[in-house]
JSON list of C-alpha atoms in Angstrom, two decimals:
[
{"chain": "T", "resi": 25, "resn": "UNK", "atom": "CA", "xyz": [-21.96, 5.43, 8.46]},
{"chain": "T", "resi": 26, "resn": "UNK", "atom": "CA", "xyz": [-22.18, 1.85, 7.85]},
{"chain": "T", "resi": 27, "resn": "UNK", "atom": "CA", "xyz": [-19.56, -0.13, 10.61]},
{"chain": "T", "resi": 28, "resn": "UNK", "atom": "CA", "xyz": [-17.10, -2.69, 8.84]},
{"chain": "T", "resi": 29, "resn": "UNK", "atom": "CA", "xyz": [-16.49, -4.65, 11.70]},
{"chain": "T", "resi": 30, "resn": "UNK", "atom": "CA", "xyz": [-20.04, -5.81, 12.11]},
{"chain": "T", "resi": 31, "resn": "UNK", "atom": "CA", "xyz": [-19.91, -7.17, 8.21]},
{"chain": "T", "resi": 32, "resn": "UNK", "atom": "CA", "xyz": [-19.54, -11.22, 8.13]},
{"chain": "T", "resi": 33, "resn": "UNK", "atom": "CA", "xyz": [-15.59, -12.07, 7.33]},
{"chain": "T", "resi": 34, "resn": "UNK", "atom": "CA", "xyz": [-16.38, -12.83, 3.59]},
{"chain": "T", "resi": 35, "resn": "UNK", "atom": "CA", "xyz": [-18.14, -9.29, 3.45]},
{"chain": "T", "resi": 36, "resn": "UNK", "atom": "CA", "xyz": [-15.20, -7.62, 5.34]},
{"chain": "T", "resi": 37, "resn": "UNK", "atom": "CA", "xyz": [-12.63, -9.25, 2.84]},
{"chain": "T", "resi": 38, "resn": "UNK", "atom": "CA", "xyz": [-14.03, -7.76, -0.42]},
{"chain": "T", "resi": 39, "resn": "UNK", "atom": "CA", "xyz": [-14.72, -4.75, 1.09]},
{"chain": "T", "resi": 40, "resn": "UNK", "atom": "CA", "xyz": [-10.55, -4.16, 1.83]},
{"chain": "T", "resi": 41, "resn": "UNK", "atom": "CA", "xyz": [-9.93, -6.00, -1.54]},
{"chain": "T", "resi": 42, "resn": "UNK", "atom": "CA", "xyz": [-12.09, -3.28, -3.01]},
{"chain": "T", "resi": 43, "resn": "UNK", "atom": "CA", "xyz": [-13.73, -0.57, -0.42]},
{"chain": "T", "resi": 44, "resn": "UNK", "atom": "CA", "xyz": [-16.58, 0.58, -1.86]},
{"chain": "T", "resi": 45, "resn": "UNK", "atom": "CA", "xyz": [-19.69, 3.59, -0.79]},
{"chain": "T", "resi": 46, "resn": "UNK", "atom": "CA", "xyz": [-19.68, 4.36, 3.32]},
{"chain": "T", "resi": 47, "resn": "UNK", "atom": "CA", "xyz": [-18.49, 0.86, 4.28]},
{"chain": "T", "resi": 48, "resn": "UNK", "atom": "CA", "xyz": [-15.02, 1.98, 2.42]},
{"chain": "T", "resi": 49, "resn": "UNK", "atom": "CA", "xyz": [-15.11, 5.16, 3.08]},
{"chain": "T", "resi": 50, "resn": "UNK", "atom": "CA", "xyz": [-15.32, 3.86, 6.99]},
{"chain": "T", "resi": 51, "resn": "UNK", "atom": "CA", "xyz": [-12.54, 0.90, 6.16]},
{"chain": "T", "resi": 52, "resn": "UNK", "atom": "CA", "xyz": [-10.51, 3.98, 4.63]},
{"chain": "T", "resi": 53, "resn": "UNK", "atom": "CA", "xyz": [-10.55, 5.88, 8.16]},
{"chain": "T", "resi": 54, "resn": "UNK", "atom": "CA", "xyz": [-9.84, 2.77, 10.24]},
{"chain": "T", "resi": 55, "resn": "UNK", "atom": "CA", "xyz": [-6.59, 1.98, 7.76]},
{"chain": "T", "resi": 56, "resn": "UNK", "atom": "CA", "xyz": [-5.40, 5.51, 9.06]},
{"chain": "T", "resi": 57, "resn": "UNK", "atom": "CA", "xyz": [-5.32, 4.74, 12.43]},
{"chain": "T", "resi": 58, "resn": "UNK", "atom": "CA", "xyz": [-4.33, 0.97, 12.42]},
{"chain": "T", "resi": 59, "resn": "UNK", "atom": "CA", "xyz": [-1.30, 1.61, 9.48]},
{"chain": "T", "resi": 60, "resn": "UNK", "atom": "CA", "xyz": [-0.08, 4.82, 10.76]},
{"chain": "T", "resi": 61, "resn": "UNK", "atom": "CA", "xyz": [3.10, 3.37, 12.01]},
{"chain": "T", "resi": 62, "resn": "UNK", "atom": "CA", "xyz": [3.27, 0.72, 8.73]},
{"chain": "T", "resi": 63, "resn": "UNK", "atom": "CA", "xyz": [3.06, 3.64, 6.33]},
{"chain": "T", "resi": 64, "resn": "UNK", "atom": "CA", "xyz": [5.76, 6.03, 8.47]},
{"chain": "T", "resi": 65, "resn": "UNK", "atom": "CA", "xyz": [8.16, 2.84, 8.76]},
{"chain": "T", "resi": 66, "resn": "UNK", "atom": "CA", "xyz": [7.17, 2.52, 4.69]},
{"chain": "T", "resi": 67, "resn": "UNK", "atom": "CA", "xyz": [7.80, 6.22, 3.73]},
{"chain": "T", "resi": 68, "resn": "UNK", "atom": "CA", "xyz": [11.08, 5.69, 5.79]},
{"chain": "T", "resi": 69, "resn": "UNK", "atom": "CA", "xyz": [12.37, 3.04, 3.95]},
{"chain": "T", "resi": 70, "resn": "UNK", "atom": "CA", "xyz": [11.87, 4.91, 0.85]},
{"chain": "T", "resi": 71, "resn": "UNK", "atom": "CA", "xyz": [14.84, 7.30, 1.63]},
{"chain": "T", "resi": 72, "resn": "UNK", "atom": "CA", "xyz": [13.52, 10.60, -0.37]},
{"chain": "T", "resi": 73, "resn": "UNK", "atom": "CA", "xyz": [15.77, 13.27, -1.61]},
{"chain": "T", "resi": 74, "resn": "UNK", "atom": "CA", "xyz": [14.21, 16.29, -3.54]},
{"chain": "T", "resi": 75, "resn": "UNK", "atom": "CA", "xyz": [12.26, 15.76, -6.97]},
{"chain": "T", "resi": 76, "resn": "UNK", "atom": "CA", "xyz": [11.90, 12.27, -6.49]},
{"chain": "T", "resi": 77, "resn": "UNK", "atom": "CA", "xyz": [8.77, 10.89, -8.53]},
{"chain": "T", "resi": 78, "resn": "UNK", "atom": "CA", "xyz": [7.12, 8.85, -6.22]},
{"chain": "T", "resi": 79, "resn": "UNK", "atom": "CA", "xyz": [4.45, 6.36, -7.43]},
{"chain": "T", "resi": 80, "resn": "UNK", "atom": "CA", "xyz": [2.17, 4.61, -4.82]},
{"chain": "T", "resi": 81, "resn": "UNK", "atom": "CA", "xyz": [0.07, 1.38, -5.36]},
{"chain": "T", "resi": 82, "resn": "UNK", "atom": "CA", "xyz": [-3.10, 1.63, -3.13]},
{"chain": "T", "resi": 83, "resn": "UNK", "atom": "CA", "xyz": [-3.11, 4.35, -1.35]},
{"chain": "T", "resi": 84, "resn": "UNK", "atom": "CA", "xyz": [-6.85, 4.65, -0.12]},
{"chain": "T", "resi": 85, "resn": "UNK", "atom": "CA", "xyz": [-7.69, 7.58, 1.07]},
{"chain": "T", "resi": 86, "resn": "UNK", "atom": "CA", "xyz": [-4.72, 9.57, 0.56]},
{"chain": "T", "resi": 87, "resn": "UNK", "atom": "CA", "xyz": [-3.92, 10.66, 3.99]},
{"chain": "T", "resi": 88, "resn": "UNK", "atom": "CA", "xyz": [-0.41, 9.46, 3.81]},
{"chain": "T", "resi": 89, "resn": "UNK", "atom": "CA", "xyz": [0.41, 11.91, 0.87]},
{"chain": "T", "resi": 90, "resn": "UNK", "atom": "CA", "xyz": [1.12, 15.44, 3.17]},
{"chain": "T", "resi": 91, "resn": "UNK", "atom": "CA", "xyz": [3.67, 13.25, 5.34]},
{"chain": "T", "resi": 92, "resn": "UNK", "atom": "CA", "xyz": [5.19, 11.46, 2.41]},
{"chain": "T", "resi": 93, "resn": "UNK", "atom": "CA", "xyz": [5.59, 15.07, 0.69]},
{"chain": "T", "resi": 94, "resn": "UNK", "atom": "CA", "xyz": [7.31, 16.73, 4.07]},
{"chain": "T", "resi": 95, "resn": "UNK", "atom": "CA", "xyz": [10.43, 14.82, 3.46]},
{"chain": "T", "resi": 96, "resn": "UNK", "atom": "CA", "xyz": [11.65, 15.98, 0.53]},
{"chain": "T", "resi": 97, "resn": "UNK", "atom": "CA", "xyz": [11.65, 18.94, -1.53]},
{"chain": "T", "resi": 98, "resn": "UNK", "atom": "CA", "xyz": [9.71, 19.02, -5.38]},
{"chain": "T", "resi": 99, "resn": "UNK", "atom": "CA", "xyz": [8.16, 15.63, -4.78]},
{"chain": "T", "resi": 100, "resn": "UNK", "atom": "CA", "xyz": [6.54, 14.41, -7.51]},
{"chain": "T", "resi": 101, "resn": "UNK", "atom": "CA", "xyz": [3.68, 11.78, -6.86]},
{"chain": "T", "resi": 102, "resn": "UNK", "atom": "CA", "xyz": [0.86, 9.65, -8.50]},
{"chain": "T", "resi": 103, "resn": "UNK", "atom": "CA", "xyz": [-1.34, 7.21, -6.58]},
{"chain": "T", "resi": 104, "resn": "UNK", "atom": "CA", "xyz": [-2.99, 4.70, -8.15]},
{"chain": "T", "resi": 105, "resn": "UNK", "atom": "CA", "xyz": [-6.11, 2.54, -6.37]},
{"chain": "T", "resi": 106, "resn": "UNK", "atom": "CA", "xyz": [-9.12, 0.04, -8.02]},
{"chain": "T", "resi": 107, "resn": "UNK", "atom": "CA", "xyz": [-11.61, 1.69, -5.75]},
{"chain": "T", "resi": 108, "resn": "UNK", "atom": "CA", "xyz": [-13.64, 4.52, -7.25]},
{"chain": "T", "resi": 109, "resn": "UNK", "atom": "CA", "xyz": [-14.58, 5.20, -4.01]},
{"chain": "T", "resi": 110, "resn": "UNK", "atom": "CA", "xyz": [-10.58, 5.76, -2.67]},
{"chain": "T", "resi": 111, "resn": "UNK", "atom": "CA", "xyz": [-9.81, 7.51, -5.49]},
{"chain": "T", "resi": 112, "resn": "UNK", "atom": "CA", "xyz": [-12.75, 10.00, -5.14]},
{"chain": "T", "resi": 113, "resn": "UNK", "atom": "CA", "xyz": [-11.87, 10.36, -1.20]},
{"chain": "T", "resi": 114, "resn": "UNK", "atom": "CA", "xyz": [-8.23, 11.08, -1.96]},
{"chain": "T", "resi": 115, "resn": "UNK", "atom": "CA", "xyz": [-8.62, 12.99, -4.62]},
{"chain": "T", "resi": 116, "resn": "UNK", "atom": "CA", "xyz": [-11.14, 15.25, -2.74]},
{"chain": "T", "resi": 117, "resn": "UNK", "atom": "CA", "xyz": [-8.53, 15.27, 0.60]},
{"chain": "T", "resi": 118, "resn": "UNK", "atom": "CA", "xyz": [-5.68, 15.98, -1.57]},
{"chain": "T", "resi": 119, "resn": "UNK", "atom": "CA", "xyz": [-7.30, 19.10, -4.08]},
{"chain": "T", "resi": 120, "resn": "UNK", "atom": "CA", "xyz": [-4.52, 21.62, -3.77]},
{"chain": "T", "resi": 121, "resn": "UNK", "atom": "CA", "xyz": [-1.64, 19.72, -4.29]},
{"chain": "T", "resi": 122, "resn": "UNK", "atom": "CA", "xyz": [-3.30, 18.03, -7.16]},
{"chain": "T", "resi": 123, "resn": "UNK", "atom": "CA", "xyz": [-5.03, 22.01, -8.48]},
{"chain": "T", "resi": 124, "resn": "UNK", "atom": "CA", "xyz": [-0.71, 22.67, -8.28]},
{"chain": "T", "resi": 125, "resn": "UNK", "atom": "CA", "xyz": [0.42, 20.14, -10.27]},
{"chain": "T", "resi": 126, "resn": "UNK", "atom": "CA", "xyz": [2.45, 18.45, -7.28]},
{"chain": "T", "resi": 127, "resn": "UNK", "atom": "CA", "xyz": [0.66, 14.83, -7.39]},
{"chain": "T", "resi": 128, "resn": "UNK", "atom": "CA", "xyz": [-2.14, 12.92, -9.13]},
{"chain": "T", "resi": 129, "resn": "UNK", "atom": "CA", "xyz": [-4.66, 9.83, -7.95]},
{"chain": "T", "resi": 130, "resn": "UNK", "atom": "CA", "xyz": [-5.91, 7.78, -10.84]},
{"chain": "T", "resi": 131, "resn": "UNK", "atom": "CA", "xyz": [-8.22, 4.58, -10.97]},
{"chain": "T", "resi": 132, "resn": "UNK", "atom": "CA", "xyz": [-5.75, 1.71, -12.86]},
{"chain": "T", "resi": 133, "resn": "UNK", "atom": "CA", "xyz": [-4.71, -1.65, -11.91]},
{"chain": "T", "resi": 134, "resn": "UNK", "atom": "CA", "xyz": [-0.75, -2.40, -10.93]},
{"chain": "T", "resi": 135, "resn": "UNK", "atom": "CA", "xyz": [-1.04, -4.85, -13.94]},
{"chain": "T", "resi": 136, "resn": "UNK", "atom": "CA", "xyz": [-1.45, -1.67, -16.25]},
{"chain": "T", "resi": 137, "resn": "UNK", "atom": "CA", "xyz": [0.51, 1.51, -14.53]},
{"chain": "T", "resi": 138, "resn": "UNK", "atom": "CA", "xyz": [-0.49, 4.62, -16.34]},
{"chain": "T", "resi": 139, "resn": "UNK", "atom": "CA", "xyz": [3.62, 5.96, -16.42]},
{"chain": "T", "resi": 140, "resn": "UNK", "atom": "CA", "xyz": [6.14, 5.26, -19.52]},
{"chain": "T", "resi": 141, "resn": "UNK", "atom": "CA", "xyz": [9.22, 3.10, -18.95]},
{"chain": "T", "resi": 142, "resn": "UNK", "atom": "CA", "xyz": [11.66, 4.49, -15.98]},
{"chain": "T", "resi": 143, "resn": "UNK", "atom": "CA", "xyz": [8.83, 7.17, -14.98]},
{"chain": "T", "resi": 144, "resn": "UNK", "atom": "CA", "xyz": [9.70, 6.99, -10.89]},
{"chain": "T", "resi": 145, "resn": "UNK", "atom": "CA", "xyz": [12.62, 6.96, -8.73]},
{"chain": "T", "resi": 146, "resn": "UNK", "atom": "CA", "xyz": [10.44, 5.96, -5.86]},
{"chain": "T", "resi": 147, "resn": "UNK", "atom": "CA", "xyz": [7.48, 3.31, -5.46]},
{"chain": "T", "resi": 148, "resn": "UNK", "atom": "CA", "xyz": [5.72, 2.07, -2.37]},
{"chain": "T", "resi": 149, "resn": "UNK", "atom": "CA", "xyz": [2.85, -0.53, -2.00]},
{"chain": "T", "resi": 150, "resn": "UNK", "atom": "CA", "xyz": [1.51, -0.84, 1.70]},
{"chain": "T", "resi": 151, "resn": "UNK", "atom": "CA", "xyz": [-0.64, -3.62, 2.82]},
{"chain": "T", "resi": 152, "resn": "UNK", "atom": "CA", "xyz": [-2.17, -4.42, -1.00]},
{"chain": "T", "resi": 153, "resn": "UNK", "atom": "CA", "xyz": [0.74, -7.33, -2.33]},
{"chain": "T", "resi": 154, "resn": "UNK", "atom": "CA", "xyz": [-1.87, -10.06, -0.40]},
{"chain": "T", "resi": 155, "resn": "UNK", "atom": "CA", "xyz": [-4.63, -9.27, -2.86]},
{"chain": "T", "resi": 156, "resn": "UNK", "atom": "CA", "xyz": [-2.75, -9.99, -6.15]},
{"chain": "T", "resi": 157, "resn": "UNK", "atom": "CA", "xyz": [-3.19, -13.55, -7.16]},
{"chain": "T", "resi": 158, "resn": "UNK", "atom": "CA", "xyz": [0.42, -13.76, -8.84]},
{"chain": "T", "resi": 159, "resn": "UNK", "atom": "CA", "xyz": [2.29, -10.71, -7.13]},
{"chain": "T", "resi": 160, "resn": "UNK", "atom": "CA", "xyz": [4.83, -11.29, -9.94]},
{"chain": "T", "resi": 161, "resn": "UNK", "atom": "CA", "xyz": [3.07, -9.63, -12.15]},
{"chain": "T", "resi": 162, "resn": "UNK", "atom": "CA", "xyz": [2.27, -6.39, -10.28]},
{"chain": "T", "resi": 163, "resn": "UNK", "atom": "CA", "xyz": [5.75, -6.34, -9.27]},
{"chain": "T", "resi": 164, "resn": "UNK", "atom": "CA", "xyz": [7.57, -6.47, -12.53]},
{"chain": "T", "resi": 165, "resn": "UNK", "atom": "CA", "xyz": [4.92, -3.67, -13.92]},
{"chain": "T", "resi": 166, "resn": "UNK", "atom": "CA", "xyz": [6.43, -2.15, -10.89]},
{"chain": "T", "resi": 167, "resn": "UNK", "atom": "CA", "xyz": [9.93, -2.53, -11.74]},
{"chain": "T", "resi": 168, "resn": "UNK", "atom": "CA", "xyz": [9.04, -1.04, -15.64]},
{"chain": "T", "resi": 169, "resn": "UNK", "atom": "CA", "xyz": [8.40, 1.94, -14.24]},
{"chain": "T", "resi": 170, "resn": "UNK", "atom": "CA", "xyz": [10.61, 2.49, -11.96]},
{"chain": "T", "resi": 171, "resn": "UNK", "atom": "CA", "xyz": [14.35, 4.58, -12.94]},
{"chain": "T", "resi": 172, "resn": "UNK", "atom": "CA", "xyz": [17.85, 2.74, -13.13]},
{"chain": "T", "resi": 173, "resn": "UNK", "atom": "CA", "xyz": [18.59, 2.86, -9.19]},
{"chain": "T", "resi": 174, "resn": "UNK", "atom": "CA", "xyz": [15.32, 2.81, -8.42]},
{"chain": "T", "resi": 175, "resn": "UNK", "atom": "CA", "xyz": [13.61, 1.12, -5.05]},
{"chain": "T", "resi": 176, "resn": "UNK", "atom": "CA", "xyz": [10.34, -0.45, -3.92]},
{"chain": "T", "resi": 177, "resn": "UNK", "atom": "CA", "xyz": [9.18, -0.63, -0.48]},
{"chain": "T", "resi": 178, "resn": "UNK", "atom": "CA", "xyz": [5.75, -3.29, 0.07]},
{"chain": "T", "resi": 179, "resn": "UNK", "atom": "CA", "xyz": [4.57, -3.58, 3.34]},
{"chain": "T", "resi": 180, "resn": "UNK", "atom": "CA", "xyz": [2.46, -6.78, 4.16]},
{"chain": "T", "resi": 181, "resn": "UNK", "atom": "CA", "xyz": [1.08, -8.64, 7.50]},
{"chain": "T", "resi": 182, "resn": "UNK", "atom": "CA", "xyz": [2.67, -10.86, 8.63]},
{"chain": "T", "resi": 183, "resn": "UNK", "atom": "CA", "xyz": [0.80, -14.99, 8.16]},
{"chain": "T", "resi": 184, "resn": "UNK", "atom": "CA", "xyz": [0.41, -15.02, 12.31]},
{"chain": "T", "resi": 185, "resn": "UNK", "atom": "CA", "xyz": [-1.25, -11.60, 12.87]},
{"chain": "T", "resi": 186, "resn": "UNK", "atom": "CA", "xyz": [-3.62, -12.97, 9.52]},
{"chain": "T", "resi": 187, "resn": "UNK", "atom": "CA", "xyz": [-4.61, -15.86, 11.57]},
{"chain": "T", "resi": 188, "resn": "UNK", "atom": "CA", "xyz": [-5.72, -13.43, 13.65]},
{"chain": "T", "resi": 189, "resn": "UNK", "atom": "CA", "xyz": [-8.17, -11.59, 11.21]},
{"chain": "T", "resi": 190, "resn": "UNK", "atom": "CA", "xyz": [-10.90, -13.73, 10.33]},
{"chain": "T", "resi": 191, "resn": "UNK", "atom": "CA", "xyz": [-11.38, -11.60, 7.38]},
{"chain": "T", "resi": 192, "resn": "UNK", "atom": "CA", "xyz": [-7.72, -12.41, 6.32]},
{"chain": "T", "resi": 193, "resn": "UNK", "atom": "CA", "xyz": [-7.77, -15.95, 4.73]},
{"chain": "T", "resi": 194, "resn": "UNK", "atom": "CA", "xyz": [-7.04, -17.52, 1.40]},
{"chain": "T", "resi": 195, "resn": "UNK", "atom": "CA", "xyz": [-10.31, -18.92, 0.91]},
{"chain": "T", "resi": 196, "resn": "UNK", "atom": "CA", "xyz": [-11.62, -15.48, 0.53]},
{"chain": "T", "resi": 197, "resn": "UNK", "atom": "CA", "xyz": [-8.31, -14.98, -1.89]},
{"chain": "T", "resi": 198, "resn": "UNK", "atom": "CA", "xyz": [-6.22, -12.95, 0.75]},
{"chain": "T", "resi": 199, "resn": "UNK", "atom": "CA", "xyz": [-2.78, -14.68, 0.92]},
{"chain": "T", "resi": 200, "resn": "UNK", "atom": "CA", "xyz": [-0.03, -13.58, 3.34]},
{"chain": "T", "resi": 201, "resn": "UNK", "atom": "CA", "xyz": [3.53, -14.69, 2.77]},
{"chain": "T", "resi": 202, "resn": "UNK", "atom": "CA", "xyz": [6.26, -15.60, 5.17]},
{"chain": "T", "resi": 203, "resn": "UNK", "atom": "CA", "xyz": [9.87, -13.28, 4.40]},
{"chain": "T", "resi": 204, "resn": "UNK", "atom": "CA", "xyz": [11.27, -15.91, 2.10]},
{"chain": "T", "resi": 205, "resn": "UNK", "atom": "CA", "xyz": [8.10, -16.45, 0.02]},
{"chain": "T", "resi": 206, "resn": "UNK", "atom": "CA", "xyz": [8.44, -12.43, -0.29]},
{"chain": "T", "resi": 207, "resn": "UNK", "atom": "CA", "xyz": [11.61, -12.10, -1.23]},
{"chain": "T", "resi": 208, "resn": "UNK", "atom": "CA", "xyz": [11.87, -15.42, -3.63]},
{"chain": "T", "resi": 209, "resn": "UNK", "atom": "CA", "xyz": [8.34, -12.88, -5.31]},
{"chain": "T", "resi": 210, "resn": "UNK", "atom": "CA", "xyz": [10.87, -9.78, -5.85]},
{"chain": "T", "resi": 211, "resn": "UNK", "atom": "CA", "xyz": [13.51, -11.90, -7.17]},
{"chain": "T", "resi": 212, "resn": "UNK", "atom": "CA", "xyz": [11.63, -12.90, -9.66]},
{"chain": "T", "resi": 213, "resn": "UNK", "atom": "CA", "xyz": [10.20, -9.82, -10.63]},
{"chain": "T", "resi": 214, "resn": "UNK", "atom": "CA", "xyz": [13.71, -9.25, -11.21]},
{"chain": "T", "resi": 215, "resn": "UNK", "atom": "CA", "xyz": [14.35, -6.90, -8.13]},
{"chain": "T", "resi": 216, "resn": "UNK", "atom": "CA", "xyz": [17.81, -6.89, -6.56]},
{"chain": "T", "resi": 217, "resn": "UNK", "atom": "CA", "xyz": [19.48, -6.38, -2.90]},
{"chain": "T", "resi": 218, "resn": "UNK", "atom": "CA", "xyz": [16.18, -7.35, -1.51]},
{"chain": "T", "resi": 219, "resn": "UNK", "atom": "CA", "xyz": [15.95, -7.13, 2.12]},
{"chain": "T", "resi": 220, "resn": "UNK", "atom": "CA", "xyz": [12.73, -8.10, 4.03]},
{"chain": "T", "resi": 221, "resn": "UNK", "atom": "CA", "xyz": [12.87, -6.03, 8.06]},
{"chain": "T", "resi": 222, "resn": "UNK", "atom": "CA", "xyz": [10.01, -7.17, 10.75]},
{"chain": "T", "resi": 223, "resn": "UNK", "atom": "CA", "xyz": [7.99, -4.06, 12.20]},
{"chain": "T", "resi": 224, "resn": "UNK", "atom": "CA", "xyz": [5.89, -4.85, 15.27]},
{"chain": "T", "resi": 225, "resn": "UNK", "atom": "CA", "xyz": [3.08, -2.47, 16.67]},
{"chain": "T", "resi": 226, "resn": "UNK", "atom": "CA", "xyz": [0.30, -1.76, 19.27]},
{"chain": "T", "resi": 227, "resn": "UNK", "atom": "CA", "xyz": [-2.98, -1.05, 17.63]},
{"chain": "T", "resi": 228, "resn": "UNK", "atom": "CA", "xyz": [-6.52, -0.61, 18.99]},
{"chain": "T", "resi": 229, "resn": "UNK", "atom": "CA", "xyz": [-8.81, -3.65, 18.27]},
{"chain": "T", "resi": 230, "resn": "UNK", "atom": "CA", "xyz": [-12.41, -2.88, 17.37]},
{"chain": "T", "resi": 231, "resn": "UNK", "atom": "CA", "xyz": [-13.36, -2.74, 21.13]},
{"chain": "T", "resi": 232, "resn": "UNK", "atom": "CA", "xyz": [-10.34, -0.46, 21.92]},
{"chain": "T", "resi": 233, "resn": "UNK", "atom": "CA", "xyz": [-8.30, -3.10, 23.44]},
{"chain": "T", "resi": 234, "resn": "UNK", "atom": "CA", "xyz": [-4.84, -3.46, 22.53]},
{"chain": "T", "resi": 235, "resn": "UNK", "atom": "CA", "xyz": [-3.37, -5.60, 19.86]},
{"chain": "T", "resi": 236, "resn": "UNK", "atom": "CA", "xyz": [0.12, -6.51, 18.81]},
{"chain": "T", "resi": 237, "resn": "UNK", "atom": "CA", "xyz": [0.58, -6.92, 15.39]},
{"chain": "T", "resi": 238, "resn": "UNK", "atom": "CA", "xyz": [3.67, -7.79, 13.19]},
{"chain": "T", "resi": 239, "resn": "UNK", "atom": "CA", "xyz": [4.43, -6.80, 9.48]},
{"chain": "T", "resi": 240, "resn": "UNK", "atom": "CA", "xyz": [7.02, -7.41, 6.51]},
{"chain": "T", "resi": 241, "resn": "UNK", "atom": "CA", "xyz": [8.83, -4.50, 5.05]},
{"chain": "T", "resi": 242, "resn": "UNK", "atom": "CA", "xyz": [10.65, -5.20, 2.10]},
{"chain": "T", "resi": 243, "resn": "UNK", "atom": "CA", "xyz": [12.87, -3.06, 0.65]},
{"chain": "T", "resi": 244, "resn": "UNK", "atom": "CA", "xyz": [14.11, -3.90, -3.41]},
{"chain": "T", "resi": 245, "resn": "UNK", "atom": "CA", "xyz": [16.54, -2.21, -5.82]},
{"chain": "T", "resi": 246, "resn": "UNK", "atom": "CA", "xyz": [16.09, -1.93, -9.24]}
]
């Protein structure tokens, strides 16, 4: 399998703007381990009671979906990514709840959501808001689809752990956004009671040596 990390930083940013063949496959994995504690902070946020339709806007691989379905009874779910290649890998991890009906992956852009007016209750969007050139697009799709009462959690780095990340610049047309830039987005996608929370974490570097990150979760009401 083809390593990500040894890719140049312009190579490394389109590959997590759009994983593609073993290199995503490989970026896929390494999400799992260095988002674990985004995506449980995420899925907590999202407060789940039983048969909530859930929508989620890049979810990669699809690992997240058997914890995300654990908290609530007659989940309903549909992921949607741009990658072939994530939608193939999820779709493959992910067979029987999709052969039962329970939840769906499907290749379609946030400006375009495959779901009729109102369709969720639920929608989360981890790591992905950085790659949208005008978020307020993507986020008032968002808002179409979700229900009256609705709420959308988006998870993002924070601008000093992206200084960090060489792969992680605007010049490459990555763009991370301080809390006020993030909430002033939601606003005018028309969200309300936006609230923006600071999650900080220990994750492996590359080389295995520790690294403390920091992350934006923002929590909006329909």
């Amino acid at each position: 399998m083809v390593d990500f990390t040894a890719l140049p930083p312009a190579a490394q940013a389109r590959q997590l703007g759009l994983p593609e063949g073993e290199v995503g496959i490989d970026i896929g994995l390494r999400m799992n381990r260095t988002n674990r504690a985004g995506n449980v902070a995420a899925v907590d946020r999202l407060e789940l009671a039983p048969g909530h339709a859930v929508l989620e806007i890049g979810p990669g691989n699809g690992r997240l979906l058997p914890d995300l379905m654990a908290r609530a009874a007659g989940l309903r779910y549909l992921g949607i990514d741009i990658s072939p290649t994530m939608v193939a890998e999820a779709r493959a991890f992910n067979a029987a709840r999709i052969a039962m009906g329970e939840a769906a992956f499907e290749l379609a852009e946030a400006t375009a959501i495959p779901a009729a007016d109102a369709s969720f209750d639920r929608a989360l969007a981890v790591n992905v808001i950085y790659f949208w050139p005008d978020p307020v697009v993507q986020l008032r799709e968002i808002r179409r689809v979700l229900a009256p009462g609705g709420r959308l959690v988006v998870a993002s780095t924070t601008p000093e752990t992206a200084r960090a990340m060489p792969a992680m610049r605007a010049e490459f047309g990555l763009v991370t956004r301080t809390a006020e830039e993030l909430t002033a987005l939601h606003r005018e996608a028309d969200f309300t009671e936006v609230s923006v929370d600071v999650m900080r974490d220990t994750v492996p570097r590359p080389d295995g040596t520790p690294w403390e990150v920091t992350a934006f979760l923002v929590v909006a009401r329909v």
